[in-house]
mmCIF file of C-alpha atoms in Angstrom:
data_model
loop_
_atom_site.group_PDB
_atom_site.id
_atom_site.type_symbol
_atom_site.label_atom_id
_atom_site.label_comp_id
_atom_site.label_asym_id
_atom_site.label_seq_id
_atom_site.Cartn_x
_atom_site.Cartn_y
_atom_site.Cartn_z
ATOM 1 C CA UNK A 1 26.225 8.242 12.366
ATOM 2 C CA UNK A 2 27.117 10.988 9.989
ATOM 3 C CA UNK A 3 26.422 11.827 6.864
ATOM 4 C CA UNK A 4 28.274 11.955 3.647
ATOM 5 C CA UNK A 5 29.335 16.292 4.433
ATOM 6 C CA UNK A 6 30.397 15.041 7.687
ATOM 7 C CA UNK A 7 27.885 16.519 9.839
ATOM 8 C CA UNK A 8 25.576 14.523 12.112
ATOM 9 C CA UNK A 9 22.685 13.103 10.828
ATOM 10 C CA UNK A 10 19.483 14.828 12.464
ATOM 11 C CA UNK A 11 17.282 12.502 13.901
ATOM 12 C CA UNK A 12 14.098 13.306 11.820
ATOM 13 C CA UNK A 13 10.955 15.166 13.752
ATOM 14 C CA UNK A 14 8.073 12.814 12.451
ATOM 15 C CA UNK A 15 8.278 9.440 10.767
ATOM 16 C CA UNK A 16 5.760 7.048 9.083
ATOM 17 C CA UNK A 17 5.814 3.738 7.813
ATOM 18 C CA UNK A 18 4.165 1.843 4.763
ATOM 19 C CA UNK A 19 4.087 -1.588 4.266
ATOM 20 C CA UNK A 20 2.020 -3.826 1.720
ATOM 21 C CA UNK A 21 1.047 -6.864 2.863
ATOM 22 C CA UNK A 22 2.371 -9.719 2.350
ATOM 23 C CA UNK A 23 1.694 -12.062 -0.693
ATOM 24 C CA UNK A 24 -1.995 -13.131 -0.962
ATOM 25 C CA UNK A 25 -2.822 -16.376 -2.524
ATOM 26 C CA UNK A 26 -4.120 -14.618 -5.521
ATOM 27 C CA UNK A 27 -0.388 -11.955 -5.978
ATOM 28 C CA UNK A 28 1.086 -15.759 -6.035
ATOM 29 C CA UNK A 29 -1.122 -17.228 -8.949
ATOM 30 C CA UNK A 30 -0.791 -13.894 -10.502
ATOM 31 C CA UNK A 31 -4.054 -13.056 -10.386
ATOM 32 C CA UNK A 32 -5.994 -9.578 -10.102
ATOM 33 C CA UNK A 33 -7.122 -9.302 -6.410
ATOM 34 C CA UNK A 34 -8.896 -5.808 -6.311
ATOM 35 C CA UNK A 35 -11.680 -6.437 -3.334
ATOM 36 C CA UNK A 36 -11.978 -9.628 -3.207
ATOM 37 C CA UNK A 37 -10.422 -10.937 0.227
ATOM 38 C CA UNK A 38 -8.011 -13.417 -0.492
ATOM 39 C CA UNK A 39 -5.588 -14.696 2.501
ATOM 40 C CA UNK A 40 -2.160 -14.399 2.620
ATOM 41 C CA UNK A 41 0.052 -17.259 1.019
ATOM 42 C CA UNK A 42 2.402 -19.362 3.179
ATOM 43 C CA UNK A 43 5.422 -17.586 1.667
ATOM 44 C CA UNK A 44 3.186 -14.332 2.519
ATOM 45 C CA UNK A 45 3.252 -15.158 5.996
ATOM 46 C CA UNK A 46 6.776 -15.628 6.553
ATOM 47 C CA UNK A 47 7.228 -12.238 4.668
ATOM 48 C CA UNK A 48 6.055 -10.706 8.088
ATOM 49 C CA UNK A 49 8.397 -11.755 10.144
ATOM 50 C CA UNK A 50 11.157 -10.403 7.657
ATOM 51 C CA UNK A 51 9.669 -7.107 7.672
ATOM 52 C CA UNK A 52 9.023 -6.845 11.514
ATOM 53 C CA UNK A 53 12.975 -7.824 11.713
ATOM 54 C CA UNK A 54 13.928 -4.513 9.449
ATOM 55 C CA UNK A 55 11.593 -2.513 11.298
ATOM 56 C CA UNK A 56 13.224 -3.413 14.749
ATOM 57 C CA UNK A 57 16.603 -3.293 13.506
ATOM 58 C CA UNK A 58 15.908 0.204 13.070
ATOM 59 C CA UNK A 59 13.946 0.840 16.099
ATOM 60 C CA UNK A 60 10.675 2.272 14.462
ATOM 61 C CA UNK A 61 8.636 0.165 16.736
ATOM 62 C CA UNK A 62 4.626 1.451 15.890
ATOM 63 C CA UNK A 63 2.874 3.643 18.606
ATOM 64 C CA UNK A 64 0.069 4.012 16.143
ATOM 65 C CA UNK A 65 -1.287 0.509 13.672
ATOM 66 C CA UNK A 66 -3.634 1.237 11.151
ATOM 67 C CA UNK A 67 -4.853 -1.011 8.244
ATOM 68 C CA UNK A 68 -7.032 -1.914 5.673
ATOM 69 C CA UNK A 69 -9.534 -4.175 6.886
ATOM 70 C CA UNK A 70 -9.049 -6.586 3.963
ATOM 71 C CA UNK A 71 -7.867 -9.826 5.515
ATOM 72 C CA UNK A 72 -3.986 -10.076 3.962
ATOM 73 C CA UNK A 73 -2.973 -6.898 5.100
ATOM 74 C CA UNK A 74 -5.283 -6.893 8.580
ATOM 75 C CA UNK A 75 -3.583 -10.230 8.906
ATOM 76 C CA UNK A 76 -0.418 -8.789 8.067
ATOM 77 C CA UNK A 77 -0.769 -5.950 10.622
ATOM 78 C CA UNK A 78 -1.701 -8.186 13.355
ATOM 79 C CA UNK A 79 1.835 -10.539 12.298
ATOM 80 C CA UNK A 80 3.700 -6.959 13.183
ATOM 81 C CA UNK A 81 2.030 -6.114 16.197
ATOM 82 C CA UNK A 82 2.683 -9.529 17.829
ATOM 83 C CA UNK A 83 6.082 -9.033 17.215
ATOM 84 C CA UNK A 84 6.813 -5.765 17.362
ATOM 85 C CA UNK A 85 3.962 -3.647 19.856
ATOM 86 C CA UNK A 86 1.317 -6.384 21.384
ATOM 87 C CA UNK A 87 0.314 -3.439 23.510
ATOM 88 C CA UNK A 88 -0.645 -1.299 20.126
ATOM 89 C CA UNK A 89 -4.540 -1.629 18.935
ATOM 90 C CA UNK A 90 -4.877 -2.197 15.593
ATOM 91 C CA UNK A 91 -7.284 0.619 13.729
ATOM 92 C CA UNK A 92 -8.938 -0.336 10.409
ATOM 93 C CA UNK A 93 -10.191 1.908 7.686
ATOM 94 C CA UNK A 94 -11.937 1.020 4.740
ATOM 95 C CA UNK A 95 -10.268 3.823 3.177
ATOM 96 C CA UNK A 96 -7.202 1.454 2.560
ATOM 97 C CA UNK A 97 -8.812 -0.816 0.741
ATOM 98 C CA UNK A 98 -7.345 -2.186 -2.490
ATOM 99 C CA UNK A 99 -8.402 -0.369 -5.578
ATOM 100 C CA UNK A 100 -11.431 -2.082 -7.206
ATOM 101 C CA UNK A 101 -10.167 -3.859 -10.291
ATOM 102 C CA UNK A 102 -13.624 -4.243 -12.114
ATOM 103 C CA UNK A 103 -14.392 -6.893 -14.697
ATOM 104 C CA UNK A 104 -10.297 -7.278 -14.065
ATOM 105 C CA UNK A 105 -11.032 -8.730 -10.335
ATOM 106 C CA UNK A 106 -10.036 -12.949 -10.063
ATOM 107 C CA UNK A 107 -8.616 -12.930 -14.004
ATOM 108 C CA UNK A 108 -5.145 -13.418 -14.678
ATOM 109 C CA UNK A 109 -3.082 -10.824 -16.006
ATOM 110 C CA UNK A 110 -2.065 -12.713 -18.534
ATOM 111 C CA UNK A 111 -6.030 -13.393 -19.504
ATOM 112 C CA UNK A 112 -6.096 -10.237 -19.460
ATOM 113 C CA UNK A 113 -3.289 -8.940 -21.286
ATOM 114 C CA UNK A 114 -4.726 -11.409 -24.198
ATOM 115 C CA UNK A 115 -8.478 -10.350 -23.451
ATOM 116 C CA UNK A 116 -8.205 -6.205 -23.675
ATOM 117 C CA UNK A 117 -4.560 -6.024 -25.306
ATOM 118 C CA UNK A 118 -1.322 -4.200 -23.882
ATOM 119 C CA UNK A 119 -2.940 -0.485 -24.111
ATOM 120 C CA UNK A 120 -6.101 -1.091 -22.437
ATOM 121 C CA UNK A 121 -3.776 -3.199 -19.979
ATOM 122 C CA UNK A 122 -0.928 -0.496 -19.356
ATOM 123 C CA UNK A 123 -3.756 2.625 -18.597
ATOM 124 C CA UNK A 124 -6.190 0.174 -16.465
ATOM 125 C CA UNK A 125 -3.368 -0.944 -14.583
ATOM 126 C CA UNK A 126 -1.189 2.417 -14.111
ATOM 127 C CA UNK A 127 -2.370 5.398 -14.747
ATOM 128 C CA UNK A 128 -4.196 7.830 -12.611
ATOM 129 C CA UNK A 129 -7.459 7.978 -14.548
ATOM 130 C CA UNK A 130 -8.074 4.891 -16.654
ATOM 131 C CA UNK A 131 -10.457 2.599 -15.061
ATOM 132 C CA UNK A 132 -11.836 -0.783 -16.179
ATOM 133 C CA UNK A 133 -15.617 -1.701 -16.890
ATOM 134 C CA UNK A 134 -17.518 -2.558 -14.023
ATOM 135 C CA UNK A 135 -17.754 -6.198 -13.140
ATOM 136 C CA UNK A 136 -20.470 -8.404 -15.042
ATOM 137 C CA UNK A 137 -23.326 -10.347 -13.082
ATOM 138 C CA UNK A 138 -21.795 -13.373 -13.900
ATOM 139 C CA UNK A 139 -18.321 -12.555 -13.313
ATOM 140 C CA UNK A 140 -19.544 -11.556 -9.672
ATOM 141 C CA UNK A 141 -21.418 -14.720 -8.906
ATOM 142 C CA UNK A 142 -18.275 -16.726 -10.086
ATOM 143 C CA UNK A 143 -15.693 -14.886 -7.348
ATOM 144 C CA UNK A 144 -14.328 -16.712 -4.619
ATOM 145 C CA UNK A 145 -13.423 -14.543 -1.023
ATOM 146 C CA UNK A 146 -16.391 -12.523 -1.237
ATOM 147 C CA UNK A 147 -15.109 -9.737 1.589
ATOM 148 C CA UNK A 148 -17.610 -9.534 4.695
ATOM 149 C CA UNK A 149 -15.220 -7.074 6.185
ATOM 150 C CA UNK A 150 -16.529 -3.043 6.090
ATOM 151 C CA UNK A 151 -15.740 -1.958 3.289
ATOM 152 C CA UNK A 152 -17.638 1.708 3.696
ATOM 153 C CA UNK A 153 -19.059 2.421 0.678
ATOM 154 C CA UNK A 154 -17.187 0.607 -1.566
ATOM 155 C CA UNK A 155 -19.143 -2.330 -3.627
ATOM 156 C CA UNK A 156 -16.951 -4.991 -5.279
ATOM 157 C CA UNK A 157 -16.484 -5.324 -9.007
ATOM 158 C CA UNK A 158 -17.780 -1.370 -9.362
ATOM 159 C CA UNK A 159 -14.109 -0.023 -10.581
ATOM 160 C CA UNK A 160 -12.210 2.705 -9.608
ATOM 161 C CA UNK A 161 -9.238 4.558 -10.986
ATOM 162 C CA UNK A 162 -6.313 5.416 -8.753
ATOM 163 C CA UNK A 163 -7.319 8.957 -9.016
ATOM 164 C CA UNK A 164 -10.570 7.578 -7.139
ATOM 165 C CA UNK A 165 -8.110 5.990 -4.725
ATOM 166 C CA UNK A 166 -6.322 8.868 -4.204
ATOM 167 C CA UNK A 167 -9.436 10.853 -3.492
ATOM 168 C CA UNK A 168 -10.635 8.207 -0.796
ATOM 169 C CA UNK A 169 -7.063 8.301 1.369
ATOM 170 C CA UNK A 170 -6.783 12.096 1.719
ATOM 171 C CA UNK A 171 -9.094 11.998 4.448
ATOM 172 C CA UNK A 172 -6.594 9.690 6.240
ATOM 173 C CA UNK A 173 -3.755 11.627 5.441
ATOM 174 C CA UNK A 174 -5.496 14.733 6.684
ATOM 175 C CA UNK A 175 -5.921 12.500 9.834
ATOM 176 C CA UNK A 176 -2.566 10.788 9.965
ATOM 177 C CA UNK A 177 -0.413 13.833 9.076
ATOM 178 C CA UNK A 178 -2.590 15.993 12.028
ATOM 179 C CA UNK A 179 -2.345 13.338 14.684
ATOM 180 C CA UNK A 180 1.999 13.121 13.651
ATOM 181 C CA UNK A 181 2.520 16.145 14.722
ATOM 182 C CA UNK A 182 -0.007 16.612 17.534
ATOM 183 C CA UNK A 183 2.061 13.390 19.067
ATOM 184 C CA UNK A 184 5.474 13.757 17.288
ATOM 185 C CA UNK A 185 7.428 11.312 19.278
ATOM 186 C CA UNK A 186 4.488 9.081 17.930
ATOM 187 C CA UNK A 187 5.549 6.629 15.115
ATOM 188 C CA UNK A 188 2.561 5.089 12.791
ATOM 189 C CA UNK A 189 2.674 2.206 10.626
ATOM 190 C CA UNK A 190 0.375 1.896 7.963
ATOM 191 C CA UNK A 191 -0.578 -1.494 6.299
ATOM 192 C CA UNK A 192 -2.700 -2.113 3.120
ATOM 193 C CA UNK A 193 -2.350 -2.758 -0.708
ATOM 194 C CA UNK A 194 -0.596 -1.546 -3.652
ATOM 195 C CA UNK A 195 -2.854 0.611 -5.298
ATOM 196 C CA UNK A 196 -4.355 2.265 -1.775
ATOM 197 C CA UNK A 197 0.070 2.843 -0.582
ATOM 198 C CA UNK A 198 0.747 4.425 -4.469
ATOM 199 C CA UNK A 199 -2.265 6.568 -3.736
ATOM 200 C CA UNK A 200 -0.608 7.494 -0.355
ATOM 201 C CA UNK A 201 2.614 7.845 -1.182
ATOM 202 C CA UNK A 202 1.550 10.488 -4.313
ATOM 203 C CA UNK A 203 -0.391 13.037 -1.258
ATOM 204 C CA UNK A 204 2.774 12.324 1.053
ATOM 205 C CA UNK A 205 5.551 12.789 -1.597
ATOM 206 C CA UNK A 206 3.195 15.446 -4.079
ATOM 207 C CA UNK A 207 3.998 13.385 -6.436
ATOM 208 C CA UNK A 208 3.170 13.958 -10.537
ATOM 209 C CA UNK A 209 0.447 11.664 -12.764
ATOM 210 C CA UNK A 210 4.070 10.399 -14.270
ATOM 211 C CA UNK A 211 6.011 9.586 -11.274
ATOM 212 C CA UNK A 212 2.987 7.450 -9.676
ATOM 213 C CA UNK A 213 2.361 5.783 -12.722
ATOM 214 C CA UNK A 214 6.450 4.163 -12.521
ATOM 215 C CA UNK A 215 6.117 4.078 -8.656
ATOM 216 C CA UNK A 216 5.968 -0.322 -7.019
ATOM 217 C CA UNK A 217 5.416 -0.933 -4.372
ATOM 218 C CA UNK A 218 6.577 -4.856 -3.308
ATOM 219 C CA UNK A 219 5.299 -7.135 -0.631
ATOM 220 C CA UNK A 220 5.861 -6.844 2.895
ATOM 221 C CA UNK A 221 9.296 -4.379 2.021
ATOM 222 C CA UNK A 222 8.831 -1.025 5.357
ATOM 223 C CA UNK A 223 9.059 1.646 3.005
ATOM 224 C CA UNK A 224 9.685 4.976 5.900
ATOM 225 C CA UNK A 225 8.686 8.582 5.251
ATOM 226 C CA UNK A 226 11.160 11.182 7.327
ATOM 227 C CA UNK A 227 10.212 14.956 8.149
ATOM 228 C CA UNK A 228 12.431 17.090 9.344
ATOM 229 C CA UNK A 229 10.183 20.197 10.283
ATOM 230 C CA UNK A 230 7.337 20.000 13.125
ATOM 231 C CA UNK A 231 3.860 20.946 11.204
ATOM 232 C CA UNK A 232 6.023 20.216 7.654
ATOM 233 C CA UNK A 233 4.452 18.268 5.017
ATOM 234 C CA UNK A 234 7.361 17.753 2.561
ATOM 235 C CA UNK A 235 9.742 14.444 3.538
ATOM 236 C CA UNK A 236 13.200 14.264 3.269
ATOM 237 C CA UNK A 237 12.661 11.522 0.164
ATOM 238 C CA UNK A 238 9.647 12.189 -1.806
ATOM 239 C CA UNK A 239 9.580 8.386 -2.755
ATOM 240 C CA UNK A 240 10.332 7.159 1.113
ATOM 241 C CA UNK A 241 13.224 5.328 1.726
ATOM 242 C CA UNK A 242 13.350 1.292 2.039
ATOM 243 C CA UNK A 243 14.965 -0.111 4.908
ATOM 244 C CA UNK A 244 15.986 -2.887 2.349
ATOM 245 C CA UNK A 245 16.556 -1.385 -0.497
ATOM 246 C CA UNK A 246 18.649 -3.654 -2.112
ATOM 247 C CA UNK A 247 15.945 -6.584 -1.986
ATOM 248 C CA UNK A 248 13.191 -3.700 -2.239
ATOM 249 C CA UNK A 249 14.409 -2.928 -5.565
ATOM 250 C CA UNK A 250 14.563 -5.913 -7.078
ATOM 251 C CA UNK A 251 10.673 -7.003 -5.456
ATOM 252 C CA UNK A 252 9.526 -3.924 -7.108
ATOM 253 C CA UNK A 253 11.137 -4.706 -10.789
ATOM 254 C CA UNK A 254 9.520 -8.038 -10.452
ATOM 255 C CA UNK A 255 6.374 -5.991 -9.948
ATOM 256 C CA UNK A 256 6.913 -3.779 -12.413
ATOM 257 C CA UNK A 257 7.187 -7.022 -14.882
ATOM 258 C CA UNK A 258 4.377 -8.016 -14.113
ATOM 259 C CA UNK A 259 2.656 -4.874 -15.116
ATOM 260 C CA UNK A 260 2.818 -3.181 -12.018
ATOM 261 C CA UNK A 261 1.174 -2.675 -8.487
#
């Protein structure tokens, strides 16, 4: 393989992987999911097999499974372990957890497009700081898929921003980027949600307030991280590349339609 100068392509020093889980029950109803632990859908499950195909075609079999412990992506790990590394132990972190969605959690975005309007929508959906009210009593005691999972000390229906999110995974990134480079032949696959990948991908790639807010992340699509340099931070893409990108793409427009990760 060369690439498009001519030269061989160098075979890159560290990689990791990201992959959302598959589709829940509530991503198929279009519903806000946040911590509530709703399974994966039948379509979701078949979304793993698809994914565990890409990531053998390119032979990034995992050394190293971690995942939220949320039961759609822990589900969705354990999917990708069967098939690709049944030897691999599967680590959990609550750190991964989806973003709590507030009084947003189990309503439909289009309830609540119509309940808080298109502005309170847009920066409680996107941006780095906006946050929606905490959950209400009664909301609460209505939820279905009340997690029993560890979810550190995260309570459901609290809200968080993704700058809260953000704050939560650097501790795994310090972890995951140290351990990457004390192993380097190592390979790690990461599995968990929209919200806690975005808040990944914006300490692996440094990327801006602005960039994050545009940046989907679809279902069940290996999204890889290459670094060239041992003990280097910086990856070749700042955004990753797919290892579909052509069906990547147009998951994460339908995402983006929807009004985003």
């Amino acid at each position: 393989m060369s690439s498009a100068d001519g030269m061989p392509d160098r075979r890159p020093a560290a990689r990791i992987v990201l992959i959302r889980h598959g589709e829940s029950t509530f991503n198929a109803t279009k519903v806000f999911t946040g911590l509530l632990d709703a399974p994966l859908s039948v379509r979701g499950r078949q979304q793993i097999a698809t994914a565990a195909g890409l990531i053998a075609q390119a032979h990034l079999h995992p050394s190293r499974i971690i995942s939220s412990p949320l039961q759609r992506a822990h589900d969705t790990a354990a999917g990708l372990q069967q098939l690709l590394a049944p030897r691999v132990p599967i680590e959990t972190s609550w750190r991964l957890a989806e973003r709590d969605y507030g009084c947003m959690t189990g309503v439909s975005k289009h309830e609540c497009r119509q309940r808080w309007g298109d502005a309170a929508f847009f920066a409680w959906r996107r941006t780095m700081h906006g946050a929606p009210p905490p959950a209400s009593e009664e909301q609460r005691s209505g939820w279905p898929h009340i997690p029993t999972v560890d979810l550190g000390p995260l309570v459901p229906g609290s809200s968080e921003c993704l700058a809260d999110v953000v704050e939560r995974v650097r501790w795994l990134w310090a972890d995951v980027s140290h351990s990457m480079w004390a192993r380097p032949d190592s390979l790690i696959t990461i599995v968990a949600h929209g919200n806690s990948l975005r808040a990944l991908s914006l300490l692996i790639g440094r990327l801006s307030d602005e960039e994050v807010e545009g940046f989907n992340i679809p279902a069940a699509q290996p999204l890889v991280y290459e670094f060239d340099e041992p003990g280097d931070l910086q990856p070749r893409n700042r955004f990753g590349r797919y290892l579909d990108p052509a069906t990547a793409t147009i998951e994460a427009a339908r995402v983006e339609a929807e009004g985003g990760t």
